[in-house]
Amino acid sequence: MNKLAVVLAFAIAARTAAAQIAADVLIAGGTVYDGSGGPGRVIDVALRGDRIIFVGDAKAGRVSAPRTIEATGLIVAPGFIDPHTHTQPDLSSPARRANLAYIMQGVTTVVTNNDGSGPVGVGALLARWDSTGIGTNALLFVPHGSVRGDVMGMSDKAPSPAQLQQMKSLVERGMREGAFGMSTGLYYAPGSYSTTEEVIELAKVAAAHGGIYDTHQRDESSYTIGLLASVAEVLRIAHEAKIPVHFSHIKALGADVWGEADTVISMIHAAQREGLIVAACQYPYDASGTSLVSALVPRWAEVGGRDSLVARIASPATHARLLAEMRDNLRRRGGAGAMLITNSRQRDLEGKRLDAVAAARSVEPVEAAMQIIRTAGDLSVASFNMNAKDIDTFMRADFVTTCSDGSDGHPRKFGTFPKKIRDYVLDRPVITMERAIQAGSSQVARDLHIAQRGALEAGWFADVIVFDPKTIRDLATYAEPERLATGMKYVFVNGRLAVDGGKPTNALAGKALRLGK
Ligand SMILES: [Zn+2]
């Protein structure tokens, strides 16, 4: 060997040695779905610090790690991202901030402040989570209903120019403090009191900061303008405010609109062809979760707030009109047998259907509901109002992702993601595993502008899950809504184990996320 050859051989050896990759953890031999929607591949994933550093053949890539997770027969995927939750109180509570309801589903990032409700002070909330620690990553929307409530109370009037300016400033502040956009609940009071034009003006502020518009639309049923006109309203907002829009928990609510899923999908596809950015999410349950007031009481009766509502129930001048409209609203939702009380200040009501409560009181169901509202206040209900065909149709649509809309008393908070995989991929294949994983991860990250999460890519954050397709399932039911899901073996949040060997570690490895950072 001449001198040059020796130098070359040495250089090659040095390069090969340098190519050895030192990881903290190697997840070996699992079936990897990287979030892109492509099929699973038997490869390895390596993590170091808070990042994924390698995806591929670990042997060929000379990856070594002090800990190896043997994942043969298991599925390795990006941690799920849930674009619609009500976890703000959980993440802010010392007892619940590890967010196990979600961690045990494989959810590593939650979005909250949806439906236009929640704290207006985005920056303060994010800073609090920075300091206390949280179990999952979390991000916020500026909640339009709360913004309106802060400025105008429970008024159903249009804002004055000064009031509109105040609302714009609050949205602007939330966006500067790191919100990912503005959420609305135009079905609920006080969001329902705003016109499309008001919403457009405020959505423009979110758009100027790169945010999206997330909405519980004005009507998912036949309450006011109807499902299709409501979809058209969202698309108009997208067009006029020049903002990407996201339909929360898309559905056809009630027999009046069953079968309209196909029409909704064609309207959205047409809007996309015209260049609008439109997305949606869905939970895999046939019951929605809401409150008795929201489900049955017309919004005009809520103007002025709770005391005004109670007075309208009591007043002979308004009682009859309320009775008639509430009967119709109950009919829309499938009648008193389709309304289950899930969470109540009056324990004896919990787990009962409204027809049974009414029978026990010897009054008609709507009178029973009014009695409850007057005496116990509002309470949570599960309202069985969707049909299986519409749920399947929406789930197959290419723009529909997964969200829980998790609320206390409804099993979706503890079960959504495993249930979708168990019921709609494994037991009755409505969609494929790769599609379910994509719809729970990378697609949500893209829709919401979440950077470097939602896919298994070298250099991205190490939010990674490992689950057993044989045992993954939801256990939460309407009777026992807080049973943790099973099947998650390992859950990494920013590279730290939140579930290890199937057991939660209670790690607070999540980060409060800010748009663009
Ligand atoms: Zn909602």
Coordinates of C-alpha atoms and ligand atoms in Angstrom, one line a residue:
M1 CA 0.0 0.0 0.0
N2 CA 1.5 3.3 -1.0
K3 CA 1.3 6.4 1.2
L4 CA -1.7 7.9 -0.6
A5 CA -3.6 4.6 -0.3
V6 CA -2.9 4.5 3.5
V7 CA -4.2 8.0 3.9
L8 CA -7.3 7.2 1.9
A9 CA -8.0 4.0 3.8
F10 CA -7.7 5.9 7.1
A11 CA -10.0 8.6 5.9
I12 CA -12.6 6.1 4.8
A13 CA -12.4 4.3 8.2
A14 CA -12.7 7.5 10.0
R15 CA -15.8 8.5 8.1
T16 CA -17.4 5.1 8.7
A17 CA -16.7 5.3 12.4
A18 CA -18.1 8.9 12.4
A19 CA -21.3 7.5 10.7
Q20 CA -22.1 5.6 13.8
I21 CA -25.2 7.4 15.3
A22 CA -25.5 7.6 19.1
A23 CA -29.1 7.7 20.1
D24 CA -30.8 7.6 23.5
V25 CA -33.5 5.1 22.5
L26 CA -33.9 2.8 19.6
I27 CA -37.3 1.6 18.7
A28 CA -36.5 -1.6 16.7
G29 CA -38.4 -3.7 14.3
G30 CA -41.9 -2.2 14.6
T31 CA -44.2 -1.5 11.7
V32 CA -43.7 2.2 11.1
Y33 CA -46.4 4.4 9.8
D34 CA -44.6 7.7 9.4
G35 CA -47.8 9.9 9.2
S36 CA -47.5 10.6 5.5
G37 CA -50.4 8.2 4.6
G38 CA -48.0 5.7 3.1
P39 CA -48.1 2.0 4.1
G40 CA -46.4 0.6 7.2
R41 CA -42.7 -0.5 6.8
V42 CA -40.7 -2.7 9.2
I43 CA -37.9 -0.2 10.1
D44 CA -36.4 1.4 13.1
V45 CA -36.7 4.8 14.7
A46 CA -34.1 6.4 17.0
L47 CA -34.5 9.3 19.3
R48 CA -32.0 11.6 21.0
G49 CA -32.9 14.4 23.4
D50 CA -36.2 15.8 22.3
R51 CA -35.7 14.8 18.6
I52 CA -36.2 12.0 16.2
I53 CA -32.7 11.5 14.8
F54 CA -33.1 8.4 12.6
V55 CA -35.8 6.5 10.6
G56 CA -34.6 3.5 8.7
D57 CA -32.5 0.4 9.0
A58 CA -30.6 0.9 12.2
K59 CA -28.0 -1.8 11.5
A60 CA -27.1 -0.3 8.1
G61 CA -27.2 3.2 9.6
R62 CA -25.0 2.0 12.5
V63 CA -27.3 3.4 15.1
S64 CA -26.6 2.5 18.7
A65 CA -28.5 3.3 21.9
P66 CA -28.3 2.3 25.6
R67 CA -32.0 1.4 25.5
T68 CA -33.7 -0.6 22.8
I69 CA -37.5 -1.0 22.6
E70 CA -38.3 -4.3 20.8
A71 CA -41.3 -3.3 18.7
T72 CA -41.8 -6.4 16.5
G73 CA -45.5 -6.8 15.9
L74 CA -46.3 -3.4 17.3
I75 CA -47.2 -0.2 15.4
V76 CA -44.9 2.9 15.6
A77 CA -46.5 6.2 14.6
P78 CA -46.3 9.9 15.2
G79 CA -48.0 11.0 18.4
F80 CA -51.6 12.0 17.7
I81 CA -52.6 15.6 17.5
D82 CA -56.1 16.4 18.7
P83 CA -57.4 19.7 17.1
H84 CA -60.5 20.0 19.3
T85 CA -60.5 19.4 23.1
H86 CA -61.7 21.0 26.3
T87 CA -58.5 20.3 28.2
Q88 CA -57.7 23.8 29.3
P89 CA -59.1 23.1 32.9
D90 CA -57.3 19.7 33.0
L91 CA -53.9 21.2 32.0
S92 CA -54.4 23.9 34.5
S93 CA -55.2 21.5 37.4
P94 CA -52.4 20.0 39.5
A95 CA -54.3 16.7 39.7
R96 CA -54.9 16.4 36.0
R97 CA -52.2 18.2 34.2
A98 CA -50.4 15.0 33.1
N99 CA -53.4 14.7 30.8
L100 CA -53.6 10.9 31.0
A101 CA -57.0 10.8 29.3
Y102 CA -55.2 11.8 26.2
I103 CA -51.7 10.3 26.8
M104 CA -53.2 6.8 27.1
Q105 CA -54.9 7.3 23.7
G106 CA -51.5 8.2 22.1
V107 CA -52.3 11.9 21.9
T108 CA -49.2 14.0 22.4
T109 CA -50.6 17.4 21.4
V110 CA -53.9 18.9 22.2
V111 CA -55.6 22.0 21.0
T112 CA -58.0 23.8 23.3
N113 CA -60.0 27.0 23.6
N114 CA -62.2 25.7 20.8
D115 CA -65.9 26.5 20.2
G116 CA -65.2 30.2 20.9
S117 CA -64.9 29.6 24.6
G118 CA -62.1 29.6 27.2
P119 CA -59.8 32.2 28.6
V120 CA -59.1 35.3 26.4
G121 CA -55.6 35.7 28.0
V122 CA -53.6 33.3 25.7
G123 CA -50.2 34.5 26.8
A124 CA -50.8 34.2 30.5
L125 CA -52.2 30.7 30.1
L126 CA -49.2 29.5 28.0
A127 CA -46.8 31.1 30.5
R128 CA -48.5 29.3 33.3
W129 CA -48.2 25.9 31.5
D130 CA -44.5 26.7 30.8
S131 CA -43.9 27.0 34.5
T132 CA -46.1 24.2 35.9
G133 CA -45.4 21.7 33.2
I134 CA -48.1 19.7 31.3
G135 CA -48.3 16.1 30.1
T136 CA -49.0 16.8 26.5
N137 CA -48.1 19.6 24.2
A138 CA -50.9 22.1 24.0
L139 CA -51.8 25.1 21.9
L140 CA -54.6 27.6 21.9
F141 CA -57.0 29.5 19.8
V142 CA -58.3 33.0 20.7
P143 CA -61.9 32.2 21.6
H144 CA -64.3 34.6 19.8
G145 CA -67.3 33.9 22.2
S146 CA -65.2 34.9 25.2
V147 CA -63.9 38.0 23.4
R148 CA -67.4 39.1 22.5
G149 CA -68.6 38.3 26.1
D150 CA -65.8 40.4 27.5
V151 CA -66.7 43.4 25.4
M152 CA -70.5 43.1 25.1
G153 CA -71.7 40.6 27.7
M154 CA -74.7 38.4 26.7
S155 CA -76.0 41.1 24.4
D156 CA -77.5 40.1 21.0
K157 CA -76.8 43.5 19.5
A158 CA -74.3 44.3 16.8
P159 CA -71.1 45.8 18.2
S160 CA -70.6 49.6 17.9
P161 CA -67.4 50.6 15.9
A162 CA -65.6 51.1 19.2
Q163 CA -66.7 47.7 20.5
L164 CA -65.6 46.0 17.2
Q165 CA -62.3 47.7 17.6
Q166 CA -61.9 46.4 21.2
M167 CA -62.7 42.9 20.0
K168 CA -60.1 43.2 17.2
S169 CA -57.5 44.3 19.7
L170 CA -58.2 41.3 21.9
V171 CA -57.9 38.9 18.9
E172 CA -54.7 40.8 17.9
R173 CA -53.2 40.4 21.3
G174 CA -54.0 36.7 21.5
M175 CA -52.4 36.2 18.1
R176 CA -49.3 38.1 19.2
E177 CA -49.1 35.9 22.3
G178 CA -49.0 32.7 20.3
A179 CA -52.5 31.6 19.4
F180 CA -52.8 29.5 16.3
G181 CA -55.9 31.3 15.1
M182 CA -59.4 32.2 16.3
S183 CA -62.1 29.8 17.3
T184 CA -65.9 30.4 17.2
G185 CA -69.0 28.7 18.5
L186 CA -71.6 30.4 16.4
Y187 CA -74.1 27.8 17.6
Y188 CA -73.7 28.9 21.2
A189 CA -74.5 32.2 23.0
P190 CA -73.0 34.7 22.8
G191 CA -71.2 33.7 19.5
S192 CA -74.5 33.1 17.9
Y193 CA -75.4 36.8 18.2
S194 CA -72.6 37.8 15.8
T195 CA -73.3 38.3 12.1
T196 CA -71.1 36.8 9.5
E197 CA -69.7 40.3 8.8
E198 CA -68.5 40.7 12.4
V199 CA -66.8 37.3 12.3
I200 CA -65.1 38.2 9.0
E201 CA -63.7 41.4 10.4
L202 CA -62.2 39.5 13.4
A203 CA -61.0 36.5 11.3
K204 CA -59.0 39.0 9.1
V205 CA -57.0 39.9 12.2
A206 CA -56.2 36.2 12.8
A207 CA -55.3 35.8 9.1
A208 CA -52.9 38.7 9.3
H209 CA -50.9 36.8 11.9
G210 CA -50.9 33.5 9.9
G211 CA -53.7 32.0 12.0
I212 CA -56.6 29.8 11.0
Y213 CA -60.4 30.0 11.6
D214 CA -61.7 27.1 13.6
T215 CA -65.5 26.9 14.0
H216 CA -68.3 25.1 15.7
Q217 CA -70.5 26.3 12.9
R218 CA -73.8 28.1 13.3
D219 CA -76.0 25.2 12.5
E220 CA -75.1 21.5 12.2
S221 CA -78.8 20.7 11.9
S222 CA -82.0 22.5 11.1
Y223 CA -82.1 24.9 14.1
T224 CA -81.7 28.2 12.4
I225 CA -80.2 28.6 8.9
G226 CA -79.7 24.9 8.4
L227 CA -76.6 22.8 7.9
L228 CA -75.9 23.6 4.2
A229 CA -76.3 27.4 4.6
S230 CA -74.1 27.2 7.7
V231 CA -71.4 25.4 5.6
A232 CA -71.7 28.1 3.0
E233 CA -71.2 30.8 5.8
V234 CA -67.9 29.2 6.8
L235 CA -66.8 29.1 3.2
R236 CA -67.7 32.7 2.8
I237 CA -65.6 33.6 5.8
A238 CA -62.7 31.7 4.3
H239 CA -63.1 33.6 1.1
E240 CA -63.6 37.1 2.5
A241 CA -61.2 37.0 5.4
K242 CA -58.7 35.0 3.2
I243 CA -58.1 32.6 6.0
P244 CA -57.8 28.8 6.1
V245 CA -60.9 27.3 7.8
H246 CA -61.4 24.3 10.0
F247 CA -64.8 22.8 10.7
S248 CA -64.8 21.3 14.2
H249 CA -66.5 18.0 14.7
I250 CA -68.2 17.9 11.3
K251 CA -71.5 16.1 11.4
A252 CA -75.1 16.0 10.2
L253 CA -77.0 16.5 13.4
G254 CA -80.6 15.1 13.6
A255 CA -82.9 13.3 11.2
D256 CA -83.8 16.5 9.4
V257 CA -80.3 16.6 7.9
W258 CA -79.3 13.0 7.8
G259 CA -77.9 12.1 4.4
E260 CA -76.5 15.6 3.8
A261 CA -72.9 14.5 4.4
D262 CA -72.4 14.0 0.7
T263 CA -73.6 17.4 -0.2
V264 CA -71.4 19.0 2.5
I265 CA -68.4 17.2 1.1
S266 CA -69.1 18.3 -2.4
M267 CA -69.5 21.9 -1.3
I268 CA -66.1 21.8 0.5
H269 CA -64.4 20.1 -2.5
A270 CA -65.8 22.8 -4.8
A271 CA -64.4 25.5 -2.5
Q272 CA -61.0 23.8 -2.4
R273 CA -61.0 23.7 -6.2
E274 CA -61.5 27.4 -6.1
G275 CA -58.4 27.8 -3.9
L276 CA -59.9 28.0 -0.4
I277 CA -58.1 26.1 2.3
V278 CA -60.7 24.0 4.1
A279 CA -60.3 21.3 6.6
A280 CA -62.4 19.5 9.2
C281 CA -62.2 17.0 12.1
Q282 CA -64.6 14.4 13.4
Y283 CA -65.2 12.2 16.4
P284 CA -66.2 8.6 15.9
Y285 CA -69.4 8.6 18.1
D286 CA -73.1 8.8 17.2
A287 CA -73.8 11.0 20.2
S288 CA -72.7 14.6 20.5
G289 CA -71.9 16.1 23.9
T290 CA -73.3 19.4 24.8
S291 CA -75.4 20.9 27.6
L292 CA -79.1 20.8 28.2
V293 CA -79.5 24.6 27.6
S294 CA -77.4 24.5 24.4
A295 CA -79.3 21.5 23.0
L296 CA -82.8 22.6 23.7
V297 CA -83.1 26.3 24.5
P298 CA -83.4 28.8 21.6
R299 CA -80.7 31.5 21.8
W300 CA -83.2 34.4 22.0
A301 CA -84.1 33.0 25.5
E302 CA -80.5 33.3 26.6
V303 CA -80.0 37.0 25.8
G304 CA -78.9 38.7 29.0
G305 CA -77.6 35.6 30.6
R306 CA -78.9 33.0 33.0
D307 CA -81.1 35.1 35.2
S308 CA -83.0 36.4 32.1
L309 CA -83.4 32.8 30.9
V310 CA -84.9 31.7 34.2
A311 CA -87.2 34.7 34.1
R312 CA -88.3 33.8 30.6
I313 CA -89.1 30.2 31.7
A314 CA -91.2 31.5 34.5
S315 CA -93.0 34.2 32.6
P316 CA -96.4 33.2 31.1
A317 CA -95.6 35.7 28.2
T318 CA -92.6 33.6 27.0
H319 CA -93.3 30.1 28.5
A320 CA -95.5 28.9 25.7
R321 CA -93.2 30.0 22.9
L322 CA -90.3 28.4 24.7
L323 CA -92.2 25.2 25.2
A324 CA -93.0 25.0 21.5
E325 CA -89.5 25.7 20.3
M326 CA -87.9 23.4 22.8
R327 CA -90.2 20.6 21.8
D328 CA -89.1 21.1 18.2
N329 CA -85.4 21.1 19.3
L330 CA -85.9 17.9 21.2
R331 CA -87.6 16.3 18.2
R332 CA -84.5 17.4 16.0
R333 CA -82.3 15.5 18.4
G334 CA -84.3 12.3 18.3
G335 CA -86.6 12.9 21.3
A336 CA -86.3 12.5 25.0
G337 CA -85.1 8.9 24.8
A338 CA -82.0 10.0 22.8
M339 CA -80.9 12.5 25.5
L340 CA -78.7 11.1 28.2
I341 CA -77.7 13.2 31.3
T342 CA -74.0 12.6 31.7
N343 CA -72.9 15.1 34.3
S344 CA -75.0 16.9 36.8
R345 CA -74.8 18.8 40.0
Q346 CA -77.8 16.7 40.9
R347 CA -76.3 13.2 41.2
D348 CA -79.6 11.4 41.0
L349 CA -80.0 12.6 37.4
E350 CA -76.7 11.3 36.2
G351 CA -77.0 8.4 33.8
K352 CA -80.7 8.9 33.2
R353 CA -82.4 9.7 29.9
L354 CA -84.7 12.6 29.8
D355 CA -87.8 10.5 29.1
A356 CA -87.2 8.6 32.3
V357 CA -86.7 11.8 34.3
A358 CA -89.9 13.2 32.8
A359 CA -91.9 10.0 33.6
A360 CA -90.7 10.0 37.2
R361 CA -91.9 13.6 37.5
S362 CA -95.1 13.0 35.6
V363 CA -94.5 16.0 33.3
E364 CA -93.6 16.1 29.6
P365 CA -89.9 16.0 28.8
V366 CA -89.5 19.6 27.9
E367 CA -91.2 20.7 31.2
A368 CA -88.7 18.4 33.0
A369 CA -85.8 20.0 31.2
M370 CA -87.1 23.5 32.2
Q371 CA -87.5 22.4 35.8
I372 CA -83.9 21.2 35.8
I373 CA -82.6 24.4 34.2
R374 CA -84.4 26.5 36.8
T375 CA -83.4 24.4 39.8
A376 CA -80.1 22.6 39.1
G377 CA -78.8 25.0 36.4
D378 CA -77.3 23.7 33.2
L379 CA -75.9 20.2 32.9
S380 CA -74.1 18.0 30.4
V381 CA -75.9 15.7 28.1
A382 CA -75.0 13.1 25.4
S383 CA -77.4 13.6 22.6
F384 CA -77.7 10.6 20.2
N385 CA -78.3 12.4 16.9
M386 CA -76.0 11.1 14.2
N387 CA -76.5 8.2 11.8
A388 CA -73.8 5.6 11.0
K389 CA -73.8 6.3 7.2
D390 CA -73.0 10.0 7.6
I391 CA -70.3 9.2 10.1
D392 CA -68.6 6.8 7.6
T393 CA -69.1 9.2 4.7
F394 CA -67.4 12.0 6.6
M395 CA -64.6 9.8 7.8
R396 CA -63.7 8.7 4.3
A397 CA -63.5 12.3 3.1
D398 CA -59.9 13.3 2.4
F399 CA -60.1 16.6 4.4
V400 CA -61.5 15.1 7.6
T401 CA -59.1 14.4 10.5
T402 CA -59.7 13.0 14.0
C403 CA -60.7 15.1 17.0
S404 CA -62.2 14.1 20.4
D405 CA -64.1 17.3 21.4
G406 CA -63.5 15.6 24.7
S407 CA -65.8 16.9 27.5
D408 CA -66.5 15.5 30.9
G409 CA -69.2 12.8 30.9
H410 CA -68.8 11.7 27.3
P411 CA -66.5 8.7 26.6
R412 CA -64.9 10.5 23.6
K413 CA -62.6 12.3 26.0
F414 CA -60.9 9.0 26.9
G415 CA -61.6 6.9 23.8
T416 CA -61.7 8.7 20.5
F417 CA -58.4 7.7 18.9
P418 CA -58.3 4.0 20.0
K419 CA -62.0 3.7 19.1
K420 CA -61.4 5.0 15.6
I421 CA -58.6 2.4 15.1
R422 CA -60.5 -0.4 16.7
D423 CA -64.0 0.2 15.2
Y424 CA -63.2 1.8 11.9
V425 CA -59.9 0.3 10.8
L426 CA -59.6 -3.2 12.5
D427 CA -63.1 -4.5 13.2
R428 CA -65.0 -2.9 10.2
P429 CA -62.5 -1.4 7.8
V430 CA -64.0 2.0 6.8
I431 CA -60.5 3.5 6.3
T432 CA -57.0 2.0 6.3
M433 CA -54.5 2.1 9.2
E434 CA -52.2 4.5 7.3
R435 CA -55.1 6.8 6.6
A436 CA -56.3 6.7 10.3
I437 CA -52.7 7.6 11.4
Q438 CA -52.3 10.3 8.9
A439 CA -55.7 11.8 9.9
G440 CA -54.6 11.8 13.5
S441 CA -51.2 13.3 13.0
S442 CA -49.4 15.0 10.0
Q443 CA -52.6 16.2 8.4
V444 CA -53.7 18.0 11.6
A445 CA -50.2 19.5 11.9
R446 CA -50.6 20.8 8.4
D447 CA -54.1 22.1 8.9
L448 CA -53.1 24.0 12.0
H449 CA -49.6 25.1 11.0
I450 CA -47.9 23.1 13.8
A451 CA -44.2 22.9 12.9
Q452 CA -42.0 19.8 13.1
R453 CA -44.6 17.6 14.7
G454 CA -47.0 15.0 13.4
A455 CA -44.6 12.9 11.3
L456 CA -41.7 10.6 11.9
E457 CA -38.9 12.5 10.3
A458 CA -35.3 12.9 11.3
G459 CA -34.8 16.3 13.0
W460 CA -38.5 16.6 14.1
F461 CA -39.7 16.5 17.7
A462 CA -39.8 13.1 19.2
D463 CA -43.5 12.7 19.8
V464 CA -43.7 9.0 19.0
I465 CA -46.2 6.3 20.0
V466 CA -45.8 2.5 20.0
F467 CA -49.1 0.5 20.3
D468 CA -50.3 -3.0 20.0
P469 CA -52.9 -3.5 17.2
K470 CA -54.2 -6.6 19.0
T471 CA -55.0 -4.8 22.2
I472 CA -55.7 -1.2 21.3
R473 CA -59.2 -0.2 22.2
D474 CA -61.4 2.3 24.0
L475 CA -62.9 1.2 27.3
A476 CA -64.8 4.4 28.2
T477 CA -68.5 4.1 28.0
Y478 CA -71.5 6.5 28.7
A479 CA -71.8 4.7 32.1
E480 CA -68.1 4.8 32.8
P481 CA -66.7 7.7 30.6
E482 CA -63.4 8.0 32.4
R483 CA -61.9 4.5 31.8
L484 CA -58.5 4.9 30.2
A485 CA -57.9 3.3 26.8
T486 CA -55.6 0.3 26.4
G487 CA -53.0 -0.7 23.9
M488 CA -50.5 2.1 24.1
K489 CA -47.2 0.5 25.1
Y490 CA -44.9 3.5 24.8
V491 CA -45.6 7.2 24.3
F492 CA -42.9 9.7 23.9
V493 CA -43.5 13.4 24.3
N494 CA -40.6 15.5 23.3
G495 CA -38.4 12.4 23.7
R496 CA -39.5 11.6 27.2
L497 CA -41.6 8.6 28.1
A498 CA -45.1 9.4 29.2
V499 CA -46.1 5.8 28.9
D500 CA -43.6 3.1 29.5
G501 CA -44.5 -0.6 29.1
G502 CA -48.2 0.3 29.0
K503 CA -48.1 2.3 32.2
P504 CA -48.3 6.1 32.5
T505 CA -45.2 7.7 34.0
N506 CA -47.0 11.0 34.8
A507 CA -44.2 12.8 33.1
L508 CA -44.8 16.5 32.4
A509 CA -42.9 16.5 29.1
G510 CA -45.3 18.6 27.0
K511 CA -44.7 22.1 25.8
A512 CA -46.9 25.1 25.5
L513 CA -46.8 25.8 21.7
R514 CA -46.8 29.2 20.1
L515 CA -47.6 29.8 16.4
G516 CA -44.5 30.3 14.4
K517 CA -42.1 29.4 17.2
Ligands
ZN1 ZN -68.2 22.2 19.6

